[in-house]
PDB file of C-alpha atoms in Angstrom:
ATOM      1  CA  MET A   1     -15.943  12.267  13.591  1.00 40.00           C
ATOM      2  CA  ASN A   2     -17.614  11.370  16.560  1.00 40.00           C
ATOM      3  CA  GLY A   3     -21.524  11.448  15.183  1.00 42.00           C
ATOM      4  CA  ASP A   4     -22.869  13.779  17.684  1.00 47.00           C
ATOM      5  CA  SER A   5     -22.766  16.797  15.138  1.00 49.00           C
ATOM      6  CA  PRO A   6     -22.302  17.194  11.437  1.00 53.00           C
ATOM      7  CA  SER A   7     -19.513  19.092  10.487  1.00 60.00           C
ATOM      8  CA  ARG A   8     -20.037  22.045   8.063  1.00 60.00           C
ATOM      9  CA  SER A   9     -18.214  23.999   5.511  1.00 60.00           C
ATOM     10  CA  ALA A  10     -16.255  27.063   6.387  1.00 61.00           C
ATOM     11  CA  GLY A  11     -14.052  28.503   3.673  1.00 64.00           C
ATOM     12  CA  ALA A  12     -11.603  26.101   2.474  1.00 73.00           C
ATOM     13  CA  HIS A  13     -11.693  24.283   5.889  1.00 78.00           C
ATOM     14  CA  THR A  14     -14.272  22.186   7.935  1.00 84.00           C
ATOM     15  CA  ALA A  15     -15.465  23.586  11.069  1.00 85.00           C
ATOM     16  CA  ASP A  16     -16.540  20.972  13.762  1.00 89.00           C
ATOM     17  CA  PRO A  17     -18.576  21.545  16.950  1.00 93.00           C
ATOM     18  CA  CYS A  18     -17.070  22.152  20.372  1.00 95.00           C
ATOM     19  CA  PRO A  19     -18.248  19.115  22.442  1.00 96.00           C
ATOM     20  CA  ARG A  20     -18.857  21.267  25.481  1.00 97.00           C
ATOM     21  CA  CYS A  21     -20.164  24.499  23.993  1.00 96.00           C
ATOM     22  CA  ARG A  22     -21.254  23.371  20.756  1.00 95.00           C
ATOM     23  CA  VAL A  23     -19.361  26.388  18.791  1.00 95.00           C
ATOM     24  CA  GLU A  24     -18.631  25.297  15.226  1.00 93.00           C
ATOM     25  CA  ALA A  25     -15.271  26.461  14.285  1.00 92.00           C
ATOM     26  CA  VAL A  26     -12.008  25.366  12.552  1.00 90.00           C
ATOM     27  CA  ARG A  27      -9.574  24.130  15.432  1.00 90.00           C
ATOM     28  CA  ALA A  28      -5.825  23.021  14.408  1.00 85.00           C
ATOM     29  CA  GLY A  29      -5.550  20.219  16.200  1.00 91.00           C
ATOM     30  CA  ARG A  30      -1.930  19.000  17.546  1.00 90.00           C
ATOM     31  CA  PRO A  31      -0.566  15.142  17.764  1.00 91.00           C
ATOM     32  CA  MET A  32       0.004  14.491  21.627  1.00 88.00           C
ATOM     33  CA  ALA A  33       2.046  11.671  23.027  1.00 76.00           C
ATOM     34  CA  GLY A  34      -0.138   8.654  24.163  1.00 63.00           C
ATOM     35  CA  ALA A  35      -0.684   5.005  23.980  1.00 54.00           C
ATOM     36  CA  GLY A  36      -0.599   3.194  20.980  1.00 57.00           C
ATOM     37  CA  TRP A  37      -0.649   5.475  17.780  1.00 60.00           C
ATOM     38  CA  GLY A  38      -1.209   8.424  20.203  1.00 88.00           C
ATOM     39  CA  VAL A  39      -3.998  11.363  19.962  1.00 91.00           C
ATOM     40  CA  VAL A  40      -4.638  14.540  18.523  1.00 93.00           C
ATOM     41  CA  GLY A  41      -5.599  17.356  20.633  1.00 93.00           C
ATOM     42  CA  TYR A  42      -8.025  20.215  20.491  1.00 94.00           C
ATOM     43  CA  VAL A  43      -8.906  23.475  22.028  1.00 95.00           C
ATOM     44  CA  CYS A  44     -11.691  25.560  21.898  1.00 96.00           C
ATOM     45  CA  ALA A  45     -11.115  29.556  22.066  1.00 95.00           C
ATOM     46  CA  ASP A  46     -14.626  29.886  22.876  1.00 96.00           C
ATOM     47  CA  CYS A  47     -15.068  28.140  26.182  1.00 97.00           C
ATOM     48  CA  GLY A  48     -11.436  26.599  26.699  1.00 96.00           C
ATOM     49  CA  HIS A  49     -12.492  23.042  26.624  1.00 97.00           C
ATOM     50  CA  THR A  50      -9.968  20.595  25.294  1.00 95.00           C
ATOM     51  CA  TRP A  51     -10.277  17.127  24.089  1.00 94.00           C
ATOM     52  CA  SER A  52      -8.876  14.650  21.793  1.00 92.00           C
ATOM     53  CA  ARG A  53      -9.644  11.845  19.255  1.00 92.00           C
ATOM     54  CA  PRO A  54      -7.405   8.877  18.528  1.00 91.00           C
ATOM     55  CA  ILE A  55      -4.864   8.848  15.475  1.00 92.00           C
ATOM     56  CA  GLU A  56      -6.490   6.735  13.165  1.00 91.00           C
ATOM     57  CA  ASP A  57      -4.486   3.034  13.413  1.00 90.00           C
ATOM     58  CA  ASP A  58      -6.873   1.014  11.075  1.00 94.00           C
ATOM     59  CA  VAL A  59      -6.461   3.105   8.074  1.00 97.00           C
ATOM     60  CA  GLU A  60      -6.460   1.016   4.699  1.00 97.00           C
ATOM     61  CA  VAL A  61      -6.023   1.574   0.985  1.00 98.00           C
ATOM     62  CA  TYR A  62      -9.592   2.880  -0.637  1.00 98.00           C
ATOM     63  CA  ASP A  63     -10.734   4.671   2.348  1.00 98.00           C
ATOM     64  CA  ILE A  64     -12.569   7.279   1.792  1.00 97.00           C
ATOM     65  CA  VAL A  65     -10.625  10.225   4.167  1.00 97.00           C
ATOM     66  CA  ARG A  66     -10.816  13.843   5.255  1.00 95.00           C
ATOM     67  CA  VAL A  67      -7.080  15.443   5.752  1.00 95.00           C
ATOM     68  CA  ASP A  68      -6.944  18.651   8.122  1.00 94.00           C
ATOM     69  CA  LEU A  69      -4.218  20.665   6.662  1.00 94.00           C
ATOM     70  CA  SER A  70      -3.144  24.103   8.022  1.00 89.00           C
ATOM     71  CA  ASP A  71      -4.441  25.680   4.967  1.00 90.00           C
ATOM     72  CA  ALA A  72      -7.362  23.993   3.858  1.00 91.00           C
ATOM     73  CA  THR A  73      -9.438  20.725   4.637  1.00 93.00           C
ATOM     74  CA  LEU A  74      -9.396  17.695   1.459  1.00 95.00           C
ATOM     75  CA  TYR A  75     -11.537  14.822   0.739  1.00 95.00           C
ATOM     76  CA  GLY A  76     -10.181  11.918  -1.005  1.00 97.00           C
ATOM     77  CA  THR A  77      -9.252   8.129  -1.076  1.00 98.00           C
ATOM     78  CA  VAL A  78      -6.324   6.394   0.740  1.00 98.00           C
ATOM     79  CA  TRP A  79      -4.041   5.537  -2.268  1.00 98.00           C
ATOM     80  CA  GLN A  80      -1.133   4.130  -0.163  1.00 98.00           C
ATOM     81  CA  VAL A  81      -0.638   3.637   3.794  1.00 98.00           C
ATOM     82  CA  ALA A  82       2.911   3.742   5.337  1.00 96.00           C
ATOM     83  CA  ASP A  83       3.593   3.757   9.300  1.00 90.00           C
ATOM     84  CA  ASP A  84       3.523   7.435   9.882  1.00 92.00           C
ATOM     85  CA  ARG A  85       2.015   8.992   6.563  1.00 96.00           C
ATOM     86  CA  ILE A  86      -0.573   8.258   4.192  1.00 98.00           C
ATOM     87  CA  GLN A  87      -1.220   9.093   0.371  1.00 98.00           C
ATOM     88  CA  VAL A  88      -4.502  10.440  -0.203  1.00 98.00           C
ATOM     89  CA  ARG A  89      -5.545  10.760  -3.994  1.00 98.00           C
ATOM     90  CA  GLY A  90      -8.382  13.467  -5.181  1.00 96.00           C
ATOM     91  CA  SER A  91     -11.138  12.969  -6.892  1.00 92.00           C
ATOM     92  CA  GLY A  92     -10.661  12.113 -10.451  1.00 92.00           C
ATOM     93  CA  GLY A  93      -6.807  12.413  -9.820  1.00 93.00           C
ATOM     94  CA  ALA A  94      -7.046  16.083  -9.382  1.00 94.00           C
ATOM     95  CA  TRP A  95      -4.005  15.319  -6.796  1.00 96.00           C
ATOM     96  CA  LEU A  96      -2.212  13.321  -5.028  1.00 98.00           C
ATOM     97  CA  LEU A  97      -0.506  14.143  -1.505  1.00 97.00           C
ATOM     98  CA  TRP A  98       1.189  12.236   1.114  1.00 98.00           C
ATOM     99  CA  VAL A  99       0.054  13.788   4.699  1.00 97.00           C
ATOM    100  CA  GLU A 100       0.958  12.846   8.012  1.00 96.00           C
ATOM    101  CA  ARG A 101      -1.584   9.998   9.497  1.00 95.00           C
ATOM    102  CA  TRP A 102      -2.697  12.430  12.677  1.00 94.00           C
ATOM    103  CA  ARG A 103      -4.087  14.585   9.508  1.00 95.00           C
ATOM    104  CA  VAL A 104      -6.258  12.147   8.645  1.00 96.00           C
ATOM    105  CA  HIS A 105     -10.017  11.155   9.511  1.00 94.00           C
ATOM    106  CA  ILE A 106     -11.735   8.007   8.015  1.00 95.00           C
ATOM    107  CA  TYR A 107     -15.246   8.842   6.444  1.00 90.00           C
TER     108      TYR A 107
END
């Protein structure tokens, strides 16, 4: 998260503002090749602006994270860390899920 504006809930997802036009929407990021771990790219459907964020490379066990999946946004605690994926546990152990590293945002 860039800290410019808070995200808000939009159904089962979290909506983020476009850095240019500030319209809040759920945007599916896509991993892109880049230096180090790479980046996740986004496109605003309203103004066409493109931007990216680095893929988190300092995720540790017990970090609180947000996970952007295609069907929902989940929040949980990091349980295990592997090279290209992270295991996240839901509150109270409600779920345990391995996800690709690029889908994770450290909170």
